[in-house]
């Protein structure tokens, strides 16, 4: 017990005309089972109340506290200081707009994403909730949930080389969202409909396969598998549109359009 | 001044908030939803367990009905619930689950065939029926007669939150995140919006609306140890109380969960104990069987929390830099069970404690978990005392939970009550017009700006906000926790009175520019201490033990004198809340009786008073039979 | 319905999908070609005669005369397609460089390596092809004579690892992008990729040494 931790924290308050982007050093004695949640709050309450950072559930469930921790995007609340070197360097997530210090605006980015991907069930059925619900295989429900687990922390976007270079790239979070609705039998969108949304370089064909998203996702979503699956599916959809005769081929029989649920890790 | 207009302003975009917003938007009203955090980060998403609704699809839920659910809920509340609301809730819950299903919640479904489950560490077998295959299934939860809790794996709140937020996006509802309401705009009787601090720029903005709905969740953060998110700080309660007319219902009704981890106070599920986990003390010895020979670790939440506290007071707690705690032992459940059925617990242990529960003990202690207390509303969700102000979800005291809520009932309440209140808001808005005066908005903003300036310029003094908040949080832990007594509560009031004085002299140490968190904390500090005082005062006055309110000096439940609800109002300029009381419920569908668990003596109510309010009319005997039948099966299962 | 929910009415259609297919197919065919190419030149390790025989076969069947320029065109075509993703502006270059340094993430670095080697291969590979195709037929003696000049020795000592890096990383990433490699098989695939790289580098350097030590009549 009792390492002296050195924090190098990015500081910039856009609302303060005198503020300039800089790194600021803080020291703190490490305590048993200390997380960055504990450490940062102690810094704010004991040393510098002007520090800006976000926490919400502080249990790794809500995704509010994503930041770059010694170079890697991750959730601060579930980062133990004992797993880090004595010098801990903290930056805000790139790509997202900076609110101040370590806090970034993920809310607006994701809300725009909902609209781009039309992140809701598309159906023409009128459902009366007083009647018995439509049946669904439990396995399908679990597959949907596996992809629904995204907490929109933004780590995958910050870890994506493409997203950093290109503002219009949708990123793994959005593509995963599409995959979630593709497996959902309640959504009546066709492959062609989904192709409209993600069949471009801003969508699945912009992905360069760097796998930063896969390796930083704090919820261990099967992003690599989903991205690969979507590329095949959308690639084949494009070919089918060009050569309609191929449309009769059942993807699943060829095993190339097979859904790979997560949990491999 | 940036001013936004809408028909309905919803403060809070968790499940209850978005559910109300959706109802209004579907009916053609313009809605704005405010949220301190992006909507999906709302604390609703942290609920893992599920939502109680009597669908009865699982074989373990056979014979379930809203009546059985009703009996469970009212008993759970220790007869503190408003039985009209409880009835509305249980009848609407199954419909709401199906509605959520249609909107996209991936509920777990019934799988036909044999399967096994654990109870009290023992293994049992069940066989799900073929004809129910693919319908919404349910899991077991504490205090219920049937398996009734609908779920999606271990992330029900998250999944439902995603679905409602998707639905809100589909409807084009304006969800504006990083906006914190810091005052309501009202004339003493009609509410017409709020003054809002933008958490991107720190600027004040005005939101005007014909109706305003509060959905800001609980206020667990006035306790030092709470399972609540840091945003559950009572902001909504404070601005409503600041009107001087809106009462807080049952402030003394606060739930404590036995197994929050130390440090960080994250919840580990009751399933640990349900599946056979044990509690150990500093000598790594079991102790619950000493206090509760029959149920041991499997006694109800309030009872276990009570016993754990007693044991630590007896000097058997484990010291740590983060205070005393006890151990939760699930090592004997084995690797397979832990990595499948208790996956979330395993994750929490790994990420937040860096321990492996297969070989190590989990440090736990009772932790504040839920506020049954809240803004008192009528069954339509309209706040007392203020026209145009509504509330739903944990922020409200609607009041189906009374003095203790059942697991799975709160998450369900967010959507069910959100839907019901949403419809009532629609009815209210139809044909309702109001004129927005610019003066009242200007005055309200000026008042808030003045508060902010005073804090930044340290005009009233230089007290440290975190220090004073620390005093509040510690006092709540010391005196308004699991056990309460006259002496402690009186002392608590003294401490908080002093803290209130200091809170009024707070000044910032930072410059307060932009989205300054110290300023945000300072703005609500006085209100938080007032909330603490409401709890302490109401708890001091309530000389009985009911549900989670345990008076050491008054251990019996006193239906004769205390079958009622506390209403706490904070008149402007006052230093203490003024308390009044109303009957717990207007009608008694289920007359007060023994809960069937928890023990304790009951001082019975005057029978004439109860039968006079009995809802069951003559000629409805079948209905009554069903109800009492349900009640019977409820208590039988629990014993 | 959200106000801006229909913002993607005008879509570029199937253009991006087709270009992505072509990038993958051209890349894959170049990977295949490079392996064949390696078989041809490394046959010199066994004997210059074997190499001459294989070269004669390509010559006699006109595969060298026609195939050479075709490969050259595919080579350029692949570059043009892949260039859509390569950072050319200084802003992009600075961003991706900072990103790679920040992340310290292997697959991100691999991509940077691929982008850098692409530029080198484009220039050096172009020169190589020009020289070789202007001096058909290919024989072991002519190759040896060229490689034994100091300038060309250095040239091939640089070109070889650049090509092999680009090819093996490219091959791995085609499989990743199109989902042939799943998260389960990724560690294995990564080892395979390194093995492939090491093998080809080993054979390649052996071939260069053989050329350098070949006596010229």
PDB file of N, CA, C and O in Angstrom, chain A residues 2 73 80-81 109 115 118 132 140 176 179 195 207 212 221 239 243 249:
ATOM      1  N   UNK A   2       0.286   2.330  -0.509  1.00  0.00           N
ATOM      2  CA  UNK A   2       0.928   3.614  -0.324  1.00  0.00           C
ATOM      3  C   UNK A   2       1.896   4.036  -1.402  1.00  0.00           C
ATOM      4  O   UNK A   2       2.807   4.797  -1.126  1.00  0.00           O
ATOM      5  N   UNK A  73      -8.401   4.024 -24.599  1.00  0.00           N
ATOM      6  CA  UNK A  73      -9.746   4.392 -24.169  1.00  0.00           C
ATOM      7  C   UNK A  73     -10.307   3.319 -23.245  1.00  0.00           C
ATOM      8  O   UNK A  73     -10.165   2.125 -23.529  1.00  0.00           O
ATOM      9  N   UNK A  80      -8.550  -0.073 -12.100  1.00  0.00           N
ATOM     10  CA  UNK A  80      -7.874  -0.123 -10.806  1.00  0.00           C
ATOM     11  C   UNK A  80      -6.512   0.552 -10.930  1.00  0.00           C
ATOM     12  O   UNK A  80      -5.780   0.283 -11.878  1.00  0.00           O
ATOM     13  N   UNK A  81      -6.175   1.388  -9.970  1.00  0.00           N
ATOM     14  CA  UNK A  81      -4.874   2.056 -10.057  1.00  0.00           C
ATOM     15  C   UNK A  81      -3.729   1.041  -9.937  1.00  0.00           C
ATOM     16  O   UNK A  81      -2.668   1.247 -10.500  1.00  0.00           O
ATOM     17  N   UNK A 109     -23.429  13.094 -30.274  1.00  0.00           N
ATOM     18  CA  UNK A 109     -22.918  12.162 -31.291  1.00  0.00           C
ATOM     19  C   UNK A 109     -23.822  10.949 -31.411  1.00  0.00           C
ATOM     20  O   UNK A 109     -24.230  10.548 -32.499  1.00  0.00           O
ATOM     21  N   UNK A 115     -30.497   8.578 -35.319  1.00  0.00           N
ATOM     22  CA  UNK A 115     -31.219   9.018 -36.507  1.00  0.00           C
ATOM     23  C   UNK A 115     -30.614   8.449 -37.784  1.00  0.00           C
ATOM     24  O   UNK A 115     -31.334   8.068 -38.694  1.00  0.00           O
ATOM     25  N   UNK A 118     -31.520   4.924 -37.851  1.00  0.00           N
ATOM     26  CA  UNK A 118     -32.937   4.725 -37.520  1.00  0.00           C
ATOM     27  C   UNK A 118     -33.029   3.602 -36.499  1.00  0.00           C
ATOM     28  O   UNK A 118     -33.564   2.523 -36.755  1.00  0.00           O
ATOM     29  N   UNK A 132     -52.005 -11.284 -26.115  1.00  0.00           N
ATOM     30  CA  UNK A 132     -50.765 -12.003 -25.849  1.00  0.00           C
ATOM     31  C   UNK A 132     -49.654 -11.548 -26.805  1.00  0.00           C
ATOM     32  O   UNK A 132     -49.898 -11.298 -27.971  1.00  0.00           O
ATOM     33  N   UNK A 140     -33.011 -16.270 -29.773  1.00  0.00           N
ATOM     34  CA  UNK A 140     -32.993 -15.020 -30.537  1.00  0.00           C
ATOM     35  C   UNK A 140     -32.971 -13.824 -29.598  1.00  0.00           C
ATOM     36  O   UNK A 140     -32.210 -12.871 -29.792  1.00  0.00           O
ATOM     37  N   UNK A 176     -22.815  -1.861 -35.044  1.00  0.00           N
ATOM     38  CA  UNK A 176     -23.346  -2.866 -34.123  1.00  0.00           C
ATOM     39  C   UNK A 176     -24.843  -2.656 -33.897  1.00  0.00           C
ATOM     40  O   UNK A 176     -25.596  -3.614 -33.758  1.00  0.00           O
ATOM     41  N   UNK A 179     -26.596  -4.221 -36.691  1.00  0.00           N
ATOM     42  CA  UNK A 179     -26.575  -5.678 -36.529  1.00  0.00           C
ATOM     43  C   UNK A 179     -27.645  -6.122 -35.532  1.00  0.00           C
ATOM     44  O   UNK A 179     -28.292  -7.159 -35.702  1.00  0.00           O
ATOM     45  N   UNK A 195     -28.857  -1.880 -46.326  1.00  0.00           N
ATOM     46  CA  UNK A 195     -27.785  -1.470 -47.229  1.00  0.00           C
ATOM     47  C   UNK A 195     -27.818   0.041 -47.460  1.00  0.00           C
ATOM     48  O   UNK A 195     -26.786   0.694 -47.503  1.00  0.00           O
ATOM     49  N   UNK A 207     -14.799   0.646 -42.834  1.00  0.00           N
ATOM     50  CA  UNK A 207     -14.031  -0.055 -41.797  1.00  0.00           C
ATOM     51  C   UNK A 207     -12.770  -0.634 -42.409  1.00  0.00           C
ATOM     52  O   UNK A 207     -12.802  -1.302 -43.423  1.00  0.00           O
ATOM     53  N   UNK A 212      -9.347  -1.762 -33.325  1.00  0.00           N
ATOM     54  CA  UNK A 212      -9.224  -0.999 -32.080  1.00  0.00           C
ATOM     55  C   UNK A 212     -10.501  -1.143 -31.272  1.00  0.00           C
ATOM     56  O   UNK A 212     -10.467  -1.327 -30.053  1.00  0.00           O
ATOM     57  N   UNK A 221     -18.172  -6.534 -26.361  1.00  0.00           N
ATOM     58  CA  UNK A 221     -19.125  -6.863 -27.427  1.00  0.00           C
ATOM     59  C   UNK A 221     -18.360  -7.523 -28.566  1.00  0.00           C
ATOM     60  O   UNK A 221     -17.203  -7.195 -28.816  1.00  0.00           O
ATOM     61  N   UNK A 239     -23.990  -7.216 -54.612  1.00  0.00           N
ATOM     62  CA  UNK A 239     -23.851  -8.101 -55.771  1.00  0.00           C
ATOM     63  C   UNK A 239     -25.216  -8.593 -56.224  1.00  0.00           C
ATOM     64  O   UNK A 239     -25.525  -8.617 -57.417  1.00  0.00           O
ATOM     65  N   UNK A 243     -26.722  -8.298 -59.843  1.00  0.00           N
ATOM     66  CA  UNK A 243     -27.067  -9.515 -60.586  1.00  0.00           C
ATOM     67  C   UNK A 243     -28.260 -10.166 -59.896  1.00  0.00           C
ATOM     68  O   UNK A 243     -28.102 -11.003 -59.023  1.00  0.00           O
ATOM     69  N   UNK A 249     -30.114 -17.198 -54.186  1.00  0.00           N
ATOM     70  CA  UNK A 249     -29.216 -18.006 -53.355  1.00  0.00           C
ATOM     71  C   UNK A 249     -29.448 -17.668 -51.892  1.00  0.00           C
ATOM     72  O   UNK A 249     -29.479 -16.512 -51.501  1.00  0.00           O
TER      73      UNK A 249
END
